[in-house]
Amino acid sequence: MGRFSIITFGCTLNKSDSAKMQYILQSSNYEFVENPKDAEIVIVNTCTVKTPSENKAIKVIKQLKKEGKLVIVTGCLAQHQPELFKEFPIVGTYQIDKIKEAIELALMGEKPKFLEKDKIEKIKINSLDVFPIKIIPIQEGCLWKCSYCATKFSRSILHSYRPRDIYEVLKNAIVNGFKVIYFTGTDLAAYGFDLGIDLADLLHGLREIEGFFLLRVGMANPGILNKFIDRLLKAYEDPRIFKFFHIPVQTASNRILEDMKRKYTIEEFYELVQKIRNKYPEASIATDIIVGYPTETEEDFKLTLQMIEEIKFDVINISRFWPRPGTEAYNLKPLKGEIVKERSRKVTDIFNKTAKERNKIWLNWEGWCIIESKGTKENTWIGRNYAYKQVVVKSNQNLLGKFVKVKIKEITAVDLRGIIQGVKDNIDVEEWISNRLYG
């Protein structure tokens, strides 16, 4: 039928969509190839969050066209700004089930545009995930209209998948040998608001599922999360859930939070972090920070630096403000580029200092981690321990999907570096939690 490849930009939810489109096409006898150079058909799954991501995707698409590839444009940027891709077939975020039809029409010389907002049950579309990680989307859409965010134009309709369908996919993943599960979505804090339940309810239900798996819960916005955080922390007592929380704060200034229309105060964010740290002191807390919002003063920015110093985040995704078409903030007068660049550097510097300080608690810790991927350097492997700390080990053997017992001998701001003490194909829950940092 033809060889195809997929290039994916953006978040875990985009990766999930790509894995599902791959399944649809391979089930229809299209041949998947990793390298786009070896494909006749290339699907480019785009991201609309930042201008650099947009520019990179457009550059890739133009180059592929120049090489004579049949290019199908999908993803958030295609849904948000389809006018950028008039000369290409488009499959929007709501109609990924139409990918085969789009290719067939394109092969006949047409340029279909599948951009209708269909509420399809993506949870029921199989996906071809990369071992040992299975990505399970549990919802799409969010409840807010942040002034800077373009994602709402691409995935605006809140649609949560029913627990029984999510559990069924999870059970099948366990049977098929997947060891790490990612629950993903646009905003997991909004999960279940259209079903009369919430994320805590979904996670409590995991206790009825047998078998050993490790679950990473994806990004959840504060403000909404605060409404059920106590029950969520109780659900996290399941040892199979990584003690990891991705809670985007964006800024520590209440004035800028209001300008951004974020619907919470910095005091509420601090309360959220305090509850997490009280219950799970070693838990990894990740956040997102936007530097250089057009109305951000030096005083506003200093509050953000102070917050980083106090909280000592484990991960910070730093973004310079980018005006996105259609958003309220698009027409605001931007700050000077050199100011934004300098603020970004300061956030990076203080994060590197505070994160390394925090990682000192792990020095000489000995315990298990699961190897998720190969490292970028030769003979290195990337694992995660029970707090979802990134652990780097060296080995000549293939460790992918294996459980490795490590002793941490070195730390950086972004990872722990360990010496291997033992390797197993599988362990049980008791072994996994046998050496927790705080008992």
Short mmCIF file of N, CA, C and O in Angstrom, two decimals, residues 78-154:
data_model
loop_
_atom_site.label_atom_id
_atom_site.label_comp_id
_atom_site.label_asym_id
_atom_site.label_seq_id
_atom_site.Cartn_x
_atom_site.Cartn_y
_atom_site.Cartn_z
N ALA A 78 -2.29 22.40 12.83
CA ALA A 78 -3.17 22.20 11.68
C ALA A 78 -4.62 22.52 12.03
O ALA A 78 -5.36 23.09 11.23
N GLN A 79 -5.03 22.15 13.25
CA GLN A 79 -6.40 22.45 13.69
C GLN A 79 -6.58 23.94 13.96
O GLN A 79 -7.60 24.53 13.63
N HIS A 80 -5.56 24.55 14.56
CA HIS A 80 -5.63 25.96 14.96
C HIS A 80 -5.50 26.91 13.77
O HIS A 80 -6.25 27.88 13.66
N GLN A 81 -4.54 26.63 12.88
CA GLN A 81 -4.28 27.53 11.76
C GLN A 81 -4.22 26.76 10.43
O GLN A 81 -3.16 26.68 9.80
N PRO A 82 -5.32 26.18 10.01
CA PRO A 82 -5.31 25.38 8.78
C PRO A 82 -4.93 26.20 7.54
O PRO A 82 -4.46 25.64 6.55
N GLU A 83 -5.11 27.53 7.63
CA GLU A 83 -4.77 28.38 6.48
C GLU A 83 -3.28 28.33 6.14
O GLU A 83 -2.87 28.67 5.02
N LEU A 84 -2.46 27.90 7.10
CA LEU A 84 -1.03 27.77 6.83
C LEU A 84 -0.72 26.60 5.90
O LEU A 84 0.38 26.54 5.33
N PHE A 85 -1.68 25.68 5.75
CA PHE A 85 -1.40 24.43 5.02
C PHE A 85 -2.44 24.16 3.93
O PHE A 85 -2.87 23.03 3.74
N LYS A 86 -2.83 25.23 3.23
CA LYS A 86 -3.87 25.11 2.20
C LYS A 86 -3.50 24.09 1.12
O LYS A 86 -4.37 23.41 0.56
N GLU A 87 -2.21 23.97 0.82
CA GLU A 87 -1.79 23.09 -0.29
C GLU A 87 -1.56 21.65 0.15
O GLU A 87 -1.10 20.82 -0.64
N PHE A 88 -1.89 21.34 1.42
CA PHE A 88 -1.66 19.99 1.93
C PHE A 88 -2.97 19.37 2.45
O PHE A 88 -3.86 20.09 2.91
N PRO A 89 -3.05 18.05 2.42
CA PRO A 89 -4.16 17.38 3.12
C PRO A 89 -4.00 17.60 4.62
O PRO A 89 -2.88 17.58 5.14
N ILE A 90 -5.11 17.82 5.32
CA ILE A 90 -5.07 18.09 6.76
C ILE A 90 -6.00 17.14 7.50
O ILE A 90 -7.13 16.91 7.10
N VAL A 91 -5.49 16.61 8.61
CA VAL A 91 -6.31 15.84 9.54
C VAL A 91 -6.19 16.50 10.90
O VAL A 91 -5.12 16.51 11.50
N GLY A 92 -7.29 17.09 11.39
CA GLY A 92 -7.27 17.79 12.66
C GLY A 92 -7.27 16.87 13.86
O GLY A 92 -7.38 15.64 13.74
N THR A 93 -7.17 17.45 15.03
CA THR A 93 -7.05 16.67 16.26
C THR A 93 -8.30 15.88 16.60
O THR A 93 -8.24 14.90 17.34
N TYR A 94 -9.45 16.31 16.07
CA TYR A 94 -10.71 15.65 16.41
C TYR A 94 -11.06 14.51 15.45
O TYR A 94 -12.05 13.81 15.67
N GLN A 95 -10.26 14.33 14.38
CA GLN A 95 -10.62 13.34 13.37
C GLN A 95 -9.44 12.46 12.95
O GLN A 95 -9.28 12.14 11.78
N ILE A 96 -8.62 12.07 13.92
CA ILE A 96 -7.46 11.25 13.57
C ILE A 96 -7.89 9.90 12.97
O ILE A 96 -7.11 9.25 12.29
N ASP A 97 -9.13 9.49 13.23
CA ASP A 97 -9.62 8.25 12.65
C ASP A 97 -9.80 8.35 11.13
O ASP A 97 -10.02 7.34 10.46
N LYS A 98 -9.65 9.55 10.59
CA LYS A 98 -9.80 9.76 9.14
C LYS A 98 -8.44 9.74 8.42
O LYS A 98 -8.36 10.09 7.24
N ILE A 99 -7.38 9.34 9.10
CA ILE A 99 -6.04 9.42 8.50
C ILE A 99 -5.91 8.56 7.24
O ILE A 99 -5.33 8.98 6.24
N LYS A 100 -6.48 7.36 7.26
CA LYS A 100 -6.42 6.47 6.09
C LYS A 100 -7.18 7.09 4.91
O LYS A 100 -6.68 7.11 3.78
N GLU A 101 -8.36 7.63 5.19
CA GLU A 101 -9.16 8.25 4.15
C GLU A 101 -8.43 9.47 3.56
O GLU A 101 -8.47 9.69 2.34
N ALA A 102 -7.77 10.23 4.42
CA ALA A 102 -7.03 11.40 3.96
C ALA A 102 -5.92 11.01 2.99
O ALA A 102 -5.72 11.65 1.95
N ILE A 103 -5.21 9.93 3.32
CA ILE A 103 -4.12 9.47 2.44
C ILE A 103 -4.67 8.98 1.11
O ILE A 103 -4.13 9.30 0.04
N GLU A 104 -5.74 8.23 1.18
CA GLU A 104 -6.33 7.69 -0.07
C GLU A 104 -6.79 8.81 -0.99
O GLU A 104 -6.58 8.77 -2.21
N LEU A 105 -7.41 9.85 -0.42
CA LEU A 105 -7.85 10.99 -1.22
C LEU A 105 -6.64 11.76 -1.77
O LEU A 105 -6.64 12.21 -2.92
N ALA A 106 -5.60 11.88 -0.95
CA ALA A 106 -4.40 12.59 -1.38
C ALA A 106 -3.70 11.86 -2.53
O ALA A 106 -3.18 12.49 -3.45
N LEU A 107 -3.72 10.54 -2.48
CA LEU A 107 -3.10 9.76 -3.55
C LEU A 107 -3.85 9.92 -4.88
O LEU A 107 -3.28 9.69 -5.95
N MET A 108 -5.11 10.35 -4.80
CA MET A 108 -5.89 10.62 -6.01
C MET A 108 -5.81 12.09 -6.44
O MET A 108 -6.53 12.54 -7.30
N GLY A 109 -4.91 12.84 -5.75
CA GLY A 109 -4.69 14.22 -6.13
C GLY A 109 -5.52 15.24 -5.37
O GLY A 109 -5.45 16.44 -5.66
N GLU A 110 -6.32 14.79 -4.41
CA GLU A 110 -7.14 15.73 -3.65
C GLU A 110 -6.39 16.24 -2.40
O GLU A 110 -5.38 15.67 -2.00
N LYS A 111 -6.92 17.30 -1.80
CA LYS A 111 -6.33 17.88 -0.60
C LYS A 111 -7.42 18.02 0.47
O LYS A 111 -7.90 19.12 0.76
N PRO A 112 -7.83 16.89 1.04
CA PRO A 112 -8.94 16.91 2.00
C PRO A 112 -8.58 17.68 3.27
O PRO A 112 -7.41 17.76 3.66
N LYS A 113 -9.61 18.23 3.91
CA LYS A 113 -9.42 18.97 5.17
C LYS A 113 -10.40 18.40 6.19
O LYS A 113 -11.59 18.73 6.19
N PHE A 114 -9.91 17.51 7.04
CA PHE A 114 -10.75 16.90 8.08
C PHE A 114 -10.60 17.72 9.37
O PHE A 114 -9.74 17.42 10.21
N LEU A 115 -11.42 18.74 9.52
CA LEU A 115 -11.28 19.68 10.62
C LEU A 115 -12.54 19.80 11.49
O LEU A 115 -12.60 20.64 12.38
N GLU A 116 -13.52 18.95 11.24
CA GLU A 116 -14.74 18.99 12.05
C GLU A 116 -14.42 18.57 13.49
O GLU A 116 -13.53 17.75 13.73
N LYS A 117 -15.17 19.11 14.44
CA LYS A 117 -14.93 18.79 15.85
C LYS A 117 -15.80 17.61 16.27
O LYS A 117 -16.80 17.75 16.97
N ASP A 118 -15.40 16.42 15.81
CA ASP A 118 -16.10 15.18 16.17
C ASP A 118 -15.62 14.70 17.54
O ASP A 118 -14.41 14.71 17.82
N LYS A 119 -16.54 14.26 18.36
CA LYS A 119 -16.18 13.76 19.69
C LYS A 119 -15.94 12.26 19.62
O LYS A 119 -16.74 11.45 20.06
N ILE A 120 -14.84 11.86 19.00
CA ILE A 120 -14.57 10.43 18.81
C ILE A 120 -13.98 9.83 20.10
O ILE A 120 -13.33 10.51 20.88
N GLU A 121 -14.21 8.54 20.27
CA GLU A 121 -13.69 7.84 21.44
C GLU A 121 -12.28 7.33 21.12
O GLU A 121 -12.07 6.17 20.80
N LYS A 122 -11.32 8.24 21.24
CA LYS A 122 -9.93 7.86 20.92
C LYS A 122 -9.43 6.72 21.80
O LYS A 122 -8.58 5.95 21.39
N ILE A 123 -9.96 6.63 23.02
CA ILE A 123 -9.54 5.58 23.94
C ILE A 123 -9.76 4.20 23.34
O ILE A 123 -9.06 3.24 23.69
N LYS A 124 -10.72 4.09 22.41
CA LYS A 124 -11.04 2.78 21.81
C LYS A 124 -10.25 2.50 20.54
O LYS A 124 -10.41 1.45 19.93
N ILE A 125 -9.43 3.47 20.12
CA ILE A 125 -8.55 3.24 18.96
C ILE A 125 -7.24 2.67 19.48
O ILE A 125 -6.59 3.26 20.35
N ASN A 126 -6.85 1.51 19.00
CA ASN A 126 -5.59 0.91 19.44
C ASN A 126 -4.41 1.79 19.03
O ASN A 126 -4.52 2.63 18.13
N SER A 127 -3.28 1.57 19.67
CA SER A 127 -2.09 2.34 19.35
C SER A 127 -0.86 1.45 19.37
O SER A 127 -0.84 0.42 20.06
N LEU A 128 0.14 1.86 18.62
CA LEU A 128 1.41 1.13 18.59
C LEU A 128 2.43 1.91 19.41
O LEU A 128 3.09 2.82 18.91
N ASP A 129 2.51 1.57 20.68
CA ASP A 129 3.40 2.29 21.59
C ASP A 129 4.78 1.65 21.63
O ASP A 129 4.96 0.49 21.25
N VAL A 130 5.73 2.43 22.12
CA VAL A 130 7.13 1.98 22.16
C VAL A 130 7.44 1.41 23.54
O VAL A 130 7.37 2.14 24.54
N PHE A 131 7.76 0.12 23.60
CA PHE A 131 8.09 -0.57 24.86
C PHE A 131 9.21 0.20 25.57
O PHE A 131 10.13 0.67 24.94
N PRO A 132 9.14 0.32 26.91
CA PRO A 132 8.17 -0.27 27.83
C PRO A 132 7.01 0.65 28.21
O PRO A 132 6.32 0.39 29.17
N ILE A 133 6.81 1.76 27.44
CA ILE A 133 5.84 2.78 27.83
C ILE A 133 4.56 2.68 27.01
O ILE A 133 4.61 2.66 25.78
N LYS A 134 3.42 2.64 27.69
CA LYS A 134 2.12 2.69 27.05
C LYS A 134 1.47 4.03 27.42
O LYS A 134 1.29 4.34 28.60
N ILE A 135 1.14 4.83 26.40
CA ILE A 135 0.49 6.11 26.63
C ILE A 135 -1.03 5.93 26.53
O ILE A 135 -1.52 5.42 25.52
N ILE A 136 -1.73 6.34 27.57
CA ILE A 136 -3.19 6.23 27.58
C ILE A 136 -3.79 7.62 27.76
O ILE A 136 -3.68 8.21 28.84
N PRO A 137 -4.43 8.18 26.71
CA PRO A 137 -5.11 9.46 26.89
C PRO A 137 -6.38 9.25 27.69
O PRO A 137 -7.18 8.36 27.36
N ILE A 138 -6.57 10.02 28.75
CA ILE A 138 -7.77 9.83 29.58
C ILE A 138 -8.78 10.97 29.37
O ILE A 138 -9.93 10.84 29.78
N GLN A 139 -8.34 12.06 28.74
CA GLN A 139 -9.25 13.17 28.46
C GLN A 139 -8.60 14.12 27.46
O GLN A 139 -7.39 14.03 27.21
N GLU A 140 -9.42 15.00 26.89
CA GLU A 140 -8.94 16.11 26.07
C GLU A 140 -9.75 17.34 26.42
O GLU A 140 -10.87 17.24 26.92
N GLY A 141 -9.17 18.50 26.15
CA GLY A 141 -9.85 19.76 26.43
C GLY A 141 -9.63 20.24 27.85
O GLY A 141 -9.14 19.49 28.70
N CYS A 142 -9.95 21.52 28.09
CA CYS A 142 -9.80 22.05 29.44
C CYS A 142 -10.97 22.97 29.76
O CYS A 142 -11.83 23.21 28.92
N LEU A 143 -10.96 23.48 30.99
CA LEU A 143 -12.10 24.28 31.47
C LEU A 143 -11.80 25.77 31.46
O LEU A 143 -12.65 26.57 31.86
N TRP A 144 -10.61 26.15 31.03
CA TRP A 144 -10.20 27.54 31.12
C TRP A 144 -10.02 28.17 29.74
O TRP A 144 -10.03 27.49 28.72
N LYS A 145 -9.83 29.49 29.75
CA LYS A 145 -9.51 30.24 28.53
C LYS A 145 -8.37 31.19 28.84
O LYS A 145 -8.54 32.42 28.88
N CYS A 146 -7.20 30.64 29.07
CA CYS A 146 -6.04 31.44 29.41
C CYS A 146 -5.72 32.40 28.26
O CYS A 146 -5.85 32.04 27.09
N SER A 147 -5.28 33.59 28.62
CA SER A 147 -5.14 34.67 27.64
C SER A 147 -4.07 34.42 26.59
O SER A 147 -4.10 35.01 25.52
N TYR A 148 -3.11 33.52 26.89
CA TYR A 148 -1.96 33.31 26.01
C TYR A 148 -2.04 31.99 25.24
O TYR A 148 -1.21 31.72 24.36
N CYS A 149 -2.99 31.14 25.57
CA CYS A 149 -2.95 29.74 25.13
C CYS A 149 -3.71 29.50 23.83
O CYS A 149 -4.89 29.82 23.72
N ALA A 150 -3.00 28.89 22.86
CA ALA A 150 -3.62 28.56 21.58
C ALA A 150 -4.11 27.12 21.53
O ALA A 150 -4.87 26.76 20.62
N THR A 151 -3.71 26.32 22.50
CA THR A 151 -4.13 24.92 22.50
C THR A 151 -5.65 24.79 22.57
O THR A 151 -6.23 23.84 22.03
N LYS A 152 -6.30 25.79 23.21
CA LYS A 152 -7.76 25.73 23.33
C LYS A 152 -8.45 25.75 21.97
O LYS A 152 -9.58 25.30 21.83
N PHE A 153 -7.76 26.29 20.94
CA PHE A 153 -8.33 26.30 19.60
C PHE A 153 -8.22 24.93 18.93
O PHE A 153 -8.89 24.66 17.94
N SER A 154 -7.34 24.11 19.47
CA SER A 154 -7.08 22.80 18.87
C SER A 154 -7.74 21.65 19.62
O SER A 154 -8.09 20.63 19.03
#
